[in-house]
C-alpha positions as a printed Julia matrix, in Angstrom:
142×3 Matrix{Float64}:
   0.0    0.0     0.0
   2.7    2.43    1.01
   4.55   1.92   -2.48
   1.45   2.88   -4.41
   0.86   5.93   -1.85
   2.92   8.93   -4.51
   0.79   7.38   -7.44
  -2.91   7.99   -5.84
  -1.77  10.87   -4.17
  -0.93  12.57   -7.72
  -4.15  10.69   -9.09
  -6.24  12.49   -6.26
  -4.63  15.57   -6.86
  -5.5   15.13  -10.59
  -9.08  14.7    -9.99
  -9.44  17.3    -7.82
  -7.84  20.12  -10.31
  -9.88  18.54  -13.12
 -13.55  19.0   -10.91
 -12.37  22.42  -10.09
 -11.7   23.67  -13.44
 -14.39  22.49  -15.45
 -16.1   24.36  -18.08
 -19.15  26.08  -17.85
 -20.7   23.93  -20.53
 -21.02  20.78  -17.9
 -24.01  18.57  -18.1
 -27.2   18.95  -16.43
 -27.41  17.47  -12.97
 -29.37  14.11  -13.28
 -33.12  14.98  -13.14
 -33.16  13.35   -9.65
 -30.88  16.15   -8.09
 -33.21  18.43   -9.43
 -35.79  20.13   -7.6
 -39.29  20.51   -9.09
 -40.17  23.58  -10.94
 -41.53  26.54   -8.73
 -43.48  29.19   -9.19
 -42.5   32.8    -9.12
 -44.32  32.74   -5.13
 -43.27  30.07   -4.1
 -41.08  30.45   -0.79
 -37.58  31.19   -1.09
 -34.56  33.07   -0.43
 -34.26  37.06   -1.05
 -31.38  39.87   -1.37
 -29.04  41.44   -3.2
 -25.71  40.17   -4.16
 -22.97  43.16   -4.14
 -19.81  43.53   -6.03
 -20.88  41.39   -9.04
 -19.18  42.44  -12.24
 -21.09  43.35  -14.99
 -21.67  39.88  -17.46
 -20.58  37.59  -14.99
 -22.4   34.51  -14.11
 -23.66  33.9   -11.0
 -24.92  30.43   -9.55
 -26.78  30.27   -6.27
 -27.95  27.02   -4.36
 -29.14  25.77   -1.36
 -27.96  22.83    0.21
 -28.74  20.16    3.11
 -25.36  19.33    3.75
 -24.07  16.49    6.5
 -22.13  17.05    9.67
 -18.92  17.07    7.24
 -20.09  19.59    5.26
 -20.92  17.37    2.37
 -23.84  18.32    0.34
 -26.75  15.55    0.22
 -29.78  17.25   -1.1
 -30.19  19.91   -3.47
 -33.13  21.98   -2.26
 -33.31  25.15   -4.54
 -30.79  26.62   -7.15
 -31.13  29.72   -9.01
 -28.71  31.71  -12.23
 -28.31  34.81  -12.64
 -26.08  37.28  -14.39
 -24.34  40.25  -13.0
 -24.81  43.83  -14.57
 -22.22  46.02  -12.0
 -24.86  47.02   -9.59
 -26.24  45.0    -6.86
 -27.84  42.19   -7.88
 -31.46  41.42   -6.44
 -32.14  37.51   -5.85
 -35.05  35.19   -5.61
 -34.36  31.16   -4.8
 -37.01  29.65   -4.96
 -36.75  26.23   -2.87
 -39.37  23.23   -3.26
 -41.91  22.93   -0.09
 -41.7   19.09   -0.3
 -37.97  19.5     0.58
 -36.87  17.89    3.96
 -33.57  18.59    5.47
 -34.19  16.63    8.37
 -31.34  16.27   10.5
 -29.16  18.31    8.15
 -28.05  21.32    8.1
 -28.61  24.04    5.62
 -26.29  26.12    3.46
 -26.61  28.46    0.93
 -23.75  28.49   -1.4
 -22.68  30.91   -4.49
 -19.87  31.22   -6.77
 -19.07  34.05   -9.7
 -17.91  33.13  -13.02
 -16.41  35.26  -15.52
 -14.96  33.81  -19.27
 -15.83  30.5   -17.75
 -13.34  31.21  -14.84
 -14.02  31.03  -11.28
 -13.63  34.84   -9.55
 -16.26  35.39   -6.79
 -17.46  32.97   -4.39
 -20.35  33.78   -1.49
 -18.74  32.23    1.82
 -21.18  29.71    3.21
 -23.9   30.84    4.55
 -25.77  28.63    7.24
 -29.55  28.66    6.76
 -31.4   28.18    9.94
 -35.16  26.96    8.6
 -36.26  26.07    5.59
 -39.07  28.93    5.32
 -39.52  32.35    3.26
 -36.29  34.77    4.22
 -34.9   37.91    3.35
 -31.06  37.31    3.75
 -30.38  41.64    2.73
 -26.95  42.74    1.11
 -24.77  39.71    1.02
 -20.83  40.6     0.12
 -18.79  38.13   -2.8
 -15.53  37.27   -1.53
 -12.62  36.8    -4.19
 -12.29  33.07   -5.27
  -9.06  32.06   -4.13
């Protein structure tokens, strides 16, 4: 085991780059993963997201994530693109969603040219009901 150690560490590392720097053209999330369609009233997630350059991409989603901070349940997800000035939000999230036992994040990143710039730092949710979060600040993506 120790002689194969240097090969799956570089094979890890490998993977890891390759998941980080994937294109913006990836494949749609199996239908499972997906939540059901929601209406424009349905309960959500509200703000503003500030410092978003102008035709950058912006991907918001809220998780139920384990004890290890691993997500396990996609509960709402929303895309948006950035125009320079504060950029209002609505995520809508499913009402059949449980999180039961799990806790809740909401999670964002910033893409511009298909490169990673922004990212929201995690955000813990604290019930799954209708919320207005106000200004939230983008971080730069390290």
């Amino acid at each position: 085991m120790i002689r194969h150690l240097p090969t799956l560490t570089l094979a890890l590392a490998a993977l890891l780059s390759a998941c980080t720097h994937a294109p913006e053209t990836e494949p749609a999330p199996p239908a499972a993963a997906t939540p059901a369609p929601v209406s424009a009233t349905a309960p959500g997630l509200h703000g503003q997201l500030l410092g978003v350059a102008s035709g950058a991409d912006v991907e918001l989603a809220l998780l139920a994530v384990d004890l290890r901070g691993r997500p396990r349940q996609l509960l709402g997800q929303v895309r948006l693109r950035g125009d320079g000035a504060p950029l209002p939000f609505h995520l809508p999230f499913t009402e059949a969603a449980s999180a039961s036992g799990q806790r809740l994040e909401l999670r964002g990143r910033v893409s511009h040219s298909g490169r990673l710039v922004q990212r929201l730092p995690t955000r813990t949710i604290a019930e799954l009901n209708d919320q207005n979060l106000g200004a939230l600040h983008l971080v730069p993506a390290p």
